[in-house]
Amino acid sequence: MFIINCPFCGEREQSEFKAGGEAHIERPKQPTELSDDEWAEYLFMRKNIKGIQFERWNHIHGCRKWFNMVRDTSNDEIKAIYKMGEKPPVK
Amino acid sequence: MSKNLRVKTSKFVDETYRVSFKFNGSRYYGYKGDTLASALLANDIHLVGRSFKYHRPRGIMTSGSEEPNAIVQLHNNSDRTEPNVRATEIEIYEGLEASSQNCWPSVNFDIGGINNLLSPLLPAGFYYKTFMWPASFWEKYEYFIRKSAGLGKSPTTPDPDVYEHEYIHCDVLIVGAGISGIMAAKTAAKNGLKTLLVDEKPNLGGSTIYQNSEHFKINNQNSGSWLEKEINEIKKIDNLDIRIRTSVAAFHGYNFLLARENLTDHLPIEQRKNKTRQKLLKIRAKKVITATGSLERPLIFDNNDRPGILLSSAIKRYADLFGVACGEKNIFLTNNDSAYETAISLIQKGIKVEAIVDNREEIESKLLYEIEKNNVKVFKGFTIVNTNGYKKINKVSLMKLSKDGQKVIGSKINLSCDCLGVSGGWTPAVHLFTQSGGKLKFREEDQVFIPKKYSSEQISIGACNGDLILEDIIKNTPKYLKEFLNIKKTDYDNVEVFSSENKSKRNIWLLPSDKILGKTKSFVDYQNDATAKDIKLALREGFRSIEHVKRYTTTGMGTDQGKLGNMHALGIISETAGTKMGEHGTTTFRPPYTPLTFGTIVGRNVGEYFDIFRKTPMHEWHLKNKAEFENVGQWKRAWYYPKNNENMFEAVQRESKAARESAGILDASTLGKIDIQGTDASEFLNRVYTNAWSKLAVGKCRYGLMLNEDGMVYDDGVTTRLGENHYIMTTTTGGAANVLGKLEDYLQTEWPELDVYLTSVTDHFATISVCGPNSKKIISNVIPDLDLSDENFPHMSFKNTKIGKINCRVMRISFTGEHSYEINVQANYANSVWEKCMEIGKDFNITPYGTETMHLLRAEKGFIIVGQDTDATMTPIDLQMDWIVSKKKYDFIGKRSLYRSDTIKDDRKQLVGLLTDNPNEILEEGAQIVADVNKSPIEMLGHVTSSYYSPNLKKSIALGVVRGGKNMMGKKLIIPMENKTINVTVADPVFLDKENKRLNA
Amino acid sequence: MKNRYSIFSLIKNAFSYHENWEKAWKDPTPKKEYDAVIVGGGGHGLATAYYLAKKHNMKNIAVVEKGWIGGGNTGRNTTIIRSNYLWDASAGLYNHALKIWEGLSQELNYNVMFSQRGVMNLAHNLQDVRDLKRRTHANRLNGIDAEYLNTEEVKKFCPIINTSPDIRYPVLGGTLQRRAGTARHDAVAWGYARGADEMGVDIIQNCEVKAIKRNGDKVEGLETTKGFIKTNKIGVVAAGHSSVIANMAGLKLPLESKPLQALVSEPVKPIIDTVVMSNAVHAYVSQSDKGELVIGAGTDDYISYSQKGSHDIVEGTLNAILELYPIFSRMRMLRQWGGIVDICPDASPIISKTSIKGLYFNCGWGTGGFKATPGSGDLFAHTIANDEPHELNAAFNINRFVSGDLVDEHGAAAVAH
């Protein structure tokens, strides 16, 4: 189980957190303008990367804040953590 | 009376404290400090169990957790019975009762032993090749296979013991308290680090502590005495926590380790009362030092499994630590120096050593000299080709090894014996290291896998790191510690060490025999009866990966997890395939290292602590009034309140009638409540609900429907505008936490520009709902100051008010269709308000009703329950709730999905009312709805989602979803039950008061 | 069939000390070109190859496997087989598989030990009861054997379950599918491999796909660690690694790969003779022929290819096991492991063509793929051979995520395994 360094609270057990899947998938600003295909792309299609992945986590049993994480999904090593809205650290 | 083989007093067992125990029904004695194995051996008992497949007699083979054979059932037929307990681990206590497993009628005469004769028909994987005829017979064969498989017996009554969890955070965890572990513990602790030292054994010091020989010296003392002083010293250090009888089970990522601390298994049963049996230690260590030592390897030769054949190191441990001789005529088979150490130890104690059979041709060891001085015959370059003795070894046959070690040559020599010690060298215990993700490398010189690259803040030291002799441990350990702990010096930087041991070894994975392999039984996995020929058969049949071989032959799949035999399996595979060790992979050592009791893993989270109970402030009142409860999520909700032996149906009919005829009262406190504040609160609600919110006046309430982004109904509830920038949202009981989570997600990640703050207030407010034609009268007495006129307080509005000194929010909203008020009050005042309502309502027959009546009343009005009438495939359009979906709003969560090619279809399943032709027939919720029962297959149009007998309408009513149901009004459909069909008519889902007259009645 | 397995061949071979058994499958080096290549040597992939050769006469085909056959989820699951799914499409798919299971040992001449010991699903709250009844009715009308049991009947069928009304989430009822059961997972992979090999299929282990070669919207071959293989039909059955292969072809799939864990106890004499699943408290248990309790845990919520999950999941599962079976408290966990499961948003699989010609995917089986192995292989083979889905897998196309016509087993009855 990971130790996650919440950018607001510091290091905490993984059990306090909830994973939120791939990061930086922005909700379309004008959904009605999208084709069914484009909407499905936003809704369901995922990179599901093996390796360095940018993803969202929520400190659900803590400060309830969402933040981003860079993690190697092949060995679960956490590479970086940054706040929502911040630029991802370069890979 | 059996022989007494206790040959020497030992300081590790208390000979003043005699312990009686039973084995297979007979009474024996041992001493406090004995394991069951040492006590049995002292009584000259070797035969302990039978093997899994061939039911061969098996004895004690090791002295630790790697034991494959000597596993027993403890306390048969009692609530503390336990299968598969290793005799080598369990410490004896007064009253211990153990019995052999997997044998019938007894371990001495086991019918299953016939399998040994049938063994030519039972090679690896035989079951994949047979039991296929006749086709329907597998389950009959299987019945017998299952009966004969398994080892011990599961308990059949609940466990009387208690287990606990302990969380430990430390700077350094040291696993293993052998010599290197002790050195590490002292070094870490003396440098001010919060240190935890654990060892699976009841005493510290590993195998060095009983080392008492001229041949192994540290600072000129024999190594055991030197270590004892070190141990005495570390026991005094405050910041060092030492846990004995504690086995690390798993080494997970981020230095998270699980260990089992055994607290009572060594105590007489009557002393265990009110004590925790085992603790699961959940350890987070900044640094981990693995010092788990090494396991001695057996050797693979024909009939290498007889009782009386032990690892050489086990014989030494039994003699040195427990003062027990495993035999009176000992022979050793070895390929390295270790057996000589054991032999010397035995000779010192006056135990006879007949001979040493050494695979090595040339031996340059001081130990050899010592042995030969004692007139023990050493057969150099020899090996054992066979053993004899059914229930205990009585003879070995030796032959000379060819130069390349591939064959045996010359003539056979037979020697009689009653105990054979084997030593195939040592395997570093890298299990935990690999569990943590560490990679191994293979060291050719002595054919061992050792750690290569560390995956986290950890190192391995001592034997588990490949330092297999004392000299290397003493020399290398301080070096590793200084680097790892980042310190300048240790107490051990200038320790002098003298060791007579020589590293030379002649490793032959499968020793040659004079017979062809097919005629031998050379066991690699003792417990599962996997032999060398099984491994070769697997290779012959095309299985190449070690994992394939393991699975096909079941090597390494026993309760010992292949601690002894896995290396040999790998060796035989690479020898046979002509490849390098490691090329076929090493098997994955899966956690736990030693089996872990379910109870320990679970700790206190059983029974009443399995999951929390959420109770409303009126819970005690409900209890007092004999409510039956329903689990809704973690909440306990009053389900119905039976009176005078009513059944549920009768109670619900009474409650429902009362609510419509006079007054009903419901505890609605479990509904989720989210306080929403901020200048953009209205805009936020616009985005999360399907309907529009900007124009909702302060003091007004509105029903909202929330979708998932996929357009499917997610949650619903009434939201009230408390102020310009302040709303309170209610959610379903089960959905509360998820809704809050989802709203936070959008707010923080998609719409951070919105000025909105969300706070869960579910537990802070309780909700009392009073409904019915007399509700107004009741509330006017409960809250006399409040003007309840329709002008001042119309339906779908809210008032801030007081009941006495208690602040409360009253909403005039209705889930029943009746004139109705919901009083929201701070939770700790709620019960008094509830009781006040009851008291005042007495004159109006105010009737408490539970969730079942609530469901019935709302169904009469055609109101949906999310999760019951919807199932994550229903859009608001499907629910015929088009009215709530704003056409004007540019966007809201899920809007786009409502216009996909499938969601715009006309013939989706749609919510309708259903009336049975027979008004007394109540449909079953979940029953399927069809149009034609004569078609095959029958096409299912939908199902019944809610169904009740309405006492107010005096007929059964139901809601259901039906394909194209929107356009089926009045159409006849059929509900096909198992033994009948029920005719129904599609109806308007609003069964009662379509004009909503009752709301203002 | 050469090398036919039976008690007679076993006796015959005993006389030669089992030294004359032939290889169950060969170990070929890849040819330059195949008519089709299956990526992934798990049960589904091997079954696909088997049926391509057997029913569609495509014999010049290969299965490429990164590691060893059956080493992924085939060898890591809890071997539950059942077909009592809610929706018509799922019921059709899984029941097709179940029918093949019933004759599979004989068909493959390999004992896969399919044992119809029944699968029971428990209800712990009123909505569970409604959902299970709904499913029972739907199953019955779909020709799938299904019974709804009340609490007493649950207890009678599996006496060791704690059906006391006083437990935190009492058992309110359950469903039983008697034709359901378990099988020996390894044997399924090995049996299909042996069968496929015999018909000429090349099973190539330790062969990892590195790239997919495309020419416009058509596939042309695979770059592997054993060289380039030319082919114009590629069937990907890579389970947890499906997205990795899809990304090579420039495709995205609606999948997330997550850790799923399972564990076994030490072996004991028979104590539970059926399979019991409880979704509400997350406990799935059966007993293997060897005597081990086989216990399935849930998935973690994060994406991972590490084949490790978090301890909390295992602990939670055992909490539930002891809630329902307090007698197992003194039993011991012997082994615990993790797999990588690829999960679709609607918890139903994809057996489908893609936008790239000649590239087919069979994935998204989530936590429940083992039971479908024979049916999945059969239908995927049909899809590859005809470039058109069979009617039984038509609903499981990728396009459903665009149209919205999902097969929402997850939302409907939340039955995971």
mmCIF file of N, CA, C and O in Angstrom, chain C residues 140-165:
data_model
loop_
_atom_site.group_PDB
_atom_site.id
_atom_site.type_symbol
_atom_site.label_atom_id
_atom_site.label_comp_id
_atom_site.label_asym_id
_atom_site.label_seq_id
_atom_site.Cartn_x
_atom_site.Cartn_y
_atom_site.Cartn_z
ATOM 1 N N ARG C 140 -34.697 -17.677 -15.920
ATOM 2 C CA ARG C 140 -35.644 -18.755 -16.199
ATOM 3 C C ARG C 140 -36.223 -18.582 -17.598
ATOM 4 O O ARG C 140 -36.301 -19.517 -18.381
ATOM 5 N N LEU C 141 -36.610 -17.358 -17.929
ATOM 6 C CA LEU C 141 -37.210 -17.123 -19.240
ATOM 7 C C LEU C 141 -36.170 -17.249 -20.344
ATOM 8 O O LEU C 141 -36.502 -17.476 -21.506
ATOM 9 N N ASN C 142 -34.906 -17.086 -19.999
ATOM 10 C CA ASN C 142 -33.843 -17.250 -20.983
ATOM 11 C C ASN C 142 -33.341 -18.690 -21.053
ATOM 12 O O ASN C 142 -32.326 -18.974 -21.687
ATOM 13 N N GLY C 143 -34.009 -19.576 -20.347
ATOM 14 C CA GLY C 143 -33.619 -20.984 -20.399
ATOM 15 C C GLY C 143 -32.391 -21.318 -19.570
ATOM 16 O O GLY C 143 -31.700 -22.298 -19.819
ATOM 17 N N ILE C 144 -32.100 -20.485 -18.588
ATOM 18 C CA ILE C 144 -30.952 -20.733 -17.715
ATOM 19 C C ILE C 144 -31.476 -21.208 -16.369
ATOM 20 O O ILE C 144 -32.393 -20.587 -15.818
ATOM 21 N N ASP C 145 -30.917 -22.279 -15.871
ATOM 22 C CA ASP C 145 -31.466 -22.795 -14.622
ATOM 23 C C ASP C 145 -31.160 -21.826 -13.489
ATOM 24 O O ASP C 145 -30.035 -21.373 -13.332
ATOM 25 N N ALA C 146 -32.173 -21.491 -12.745
ATOM 26 C CA ALA C 146 -32.027 -20.519 -11.670
ATOM 27 C C ALA C 146 -33.113 -20.756 -10.646
ATOM 28 O O ALA C 146 -34.255 -21.028 -10.994
ATOM 29 N N GLU C 147 -32.709 -20.705 -9.393
ATOM 30 C CA GLU C 147 -33.687 -20.872 -8.323
ATOM 31 C C GLU C 147 -33.483 -19.754 -7.336
ATOM 32 O O GLU C 147 -32.349 -19.381 -7.053
ATOM 33 N N TYR C 148 -34.573 -19.230 -6.808
ATOM 34 C CA TYR C 148 -34.444 -18.293 -5.705
ATOM 35 C C TYR C 148 -34.622 -19.067 -4.410
ATOM 36 O O TYR C 148 -35.536 -19.868 -4.272
ATOM 37 N N LEU C 149 -33.703 -18.873 -3.475
ATOM 38 C CA LEU C 149 -33.768 -19.592 -2.206
ATOM 39 C C LEU C 149 -34.055 -18.616 -1.071
ATOM 40 O O LEU C 149 -33.509 -17.510 -1.047
ATOM 41 N N ASN C 150 -34.872 -19.042 -0.138
ATOM 42 C CA ASN C 150 -35.012 -18.218 1.061
ATOM 43 C C ASN C 150 -33.881 -18.579 2.025
ATOM 44 O O ASN C 150 -33.072 -19.465 1.752
ATOM 45 N N THR C 151 -33.842 -17.892 3.142
ATOM 46 C CA THR C 151 -32.704 -18.054 4.046
ATOM 47 C C THR C 151 -32.542 -19.506 4.507
ATOM 48 O O THR C 151 -31.423 -20.023 4.563
ATOM 49 N N GLU C 152 -33.654 -20.168 4.806
ATOM 50 C CA GLU C 152 -33.567 -21.561 5.271
ATOM 51 C C GLU C 152 -32.998 -22.453 4.166
ATOM 52 O O GLU C 152 -32.221 -23.368 4.424
ATOM 53 N N GLU C 153 -33.439 -22.171 2.939
ATOM 54 C CA GLU C 153 -32.948 -22.994 1.827
ATOM 55 C C GLU C 153 -31.461 -22.749 1.565
ATOM 56 O O GLU C 153 -30.724 -23.657 1.207
ATOM 57 N N VAL C 154 -31.037 -21.501 1.771
ATOM 58 C CA VAL C 154 -29.608 -21.179 1.652
ATOM 59 C C VAL C 154 -28.832 -22.020 2.663
ATOM 60 O O VAL C 154 -27.831 -22.662 2.345
ATOM 61 N N LYS C 155 -29.313 -22.010 3.881
ATOM 62 C CA LYS C 155 -28.651 -22.725 4.971
ATOM 63 C C LYS C 155 -28.594 -24.232 4.678
ATOM 64 O O LYS C 155 -27.595 -24.889 4.939
ATOM 65 N N LYS C 156 -29.686 -24.713 4.111
ATOM 66 C CA LYS C 156 -29.751 -26.144 3.824
ATOM 67 C C LYS C 156 -28.746 -26.514 2.739
ATOM 68 O O LYS C 156 -28.081 -27.545 2.815
ATOM 69 N N PHE C 157 -28.627 -25.663 1.761
ATOM 70 C CA PHE C 157 -27.719 -25.981 0.652
ATOM 71 C C PHE C 157 -26.265 -25.828 1.075
ATOM 72 O O PHE C 157 -25.402 -26.556 0.613
ATOM 73 N N CYS C 158 -25.993 -24.890 1.957
ATOM 74 C CA CYS C 158 -24.621 -24.704 2.441
ATOM 75 C C CYS C 158 -24.655 -24.442 3.936
ATOM 76 O O CYS C 158 -24.729 -23.301 4.380
ATOM 77 N N PRO C 159 -24.647 -25.532 4.725
ATOM 78 C CA PRO C 159 -24.906 -25.404 6.165
ATOM 79 C C PRO C 159 -23.886 -24.562 6.933
ATOM 80 O O PRO C 159 -24.192 -24.110 8.029
ATOM 81 N N ILE C 160 -22.703 -24.352 6.400
ATOM 82 C CA ILE C 160 -21.722 -23.624 7.213
ATOM 83 C C ILE C 160 -21.891 -22.109 7.140
ATOM 84 O O ILE C 160 -21.207 -21.371 7.834
ATOM 85 N N ILE C 161 -22.816 -21.630 6.306
ATOM 86 C CA ILE C 161 -23.034 -20.172 6.253
ATOM 87 C C ILE C 161 -23.725 -19.714 7.524
ATOM 88 O O ILE C 161 -24.656 -20.359 8.005
ATOM 89 N N ASN C 162 -23.289 -18.592 8.049
ATOM 90 C CA ASN C 162 -23.928 -18.023 9.217
ATOM 91 C C ASN C 162 -25.182 -17.274 8.767
ATOM 92 O O ASN C 162 -25.102 -16.174 8.238
ATOM 93 N N THR C 163 -26.329 -17.892 8.971
ATOM 94 C CA THR C 163 -27.581 -17.260 8.537
ATOM 95 C C THR C 163 -28.324 -16.639 9.716
ATOM 96 O O THR C 163 -29.508 -16.349 9.618
ATOM 97 N N SER C 164 -27.621 -16.430 10.792
ATOM 98 C CA SER C 164 -28.269 -15.804 11.949
ATOM 99 C C SER C 164 -28.806 -14.426 11.561
ATOM 100 O O SER C 164 -28.146 -13.664 10.868
ATOM 101 N N PRO C 165 -30.025 -14.090 12.033
ATOM 102 C CA PRO C 165 -30.558 -12.759 11.712
ATOM 103 C C PRO C 165 -29.826 -11.656 12.461
ATOM 104 O O PRO C 165 -30.035 -10.479 12.196
#
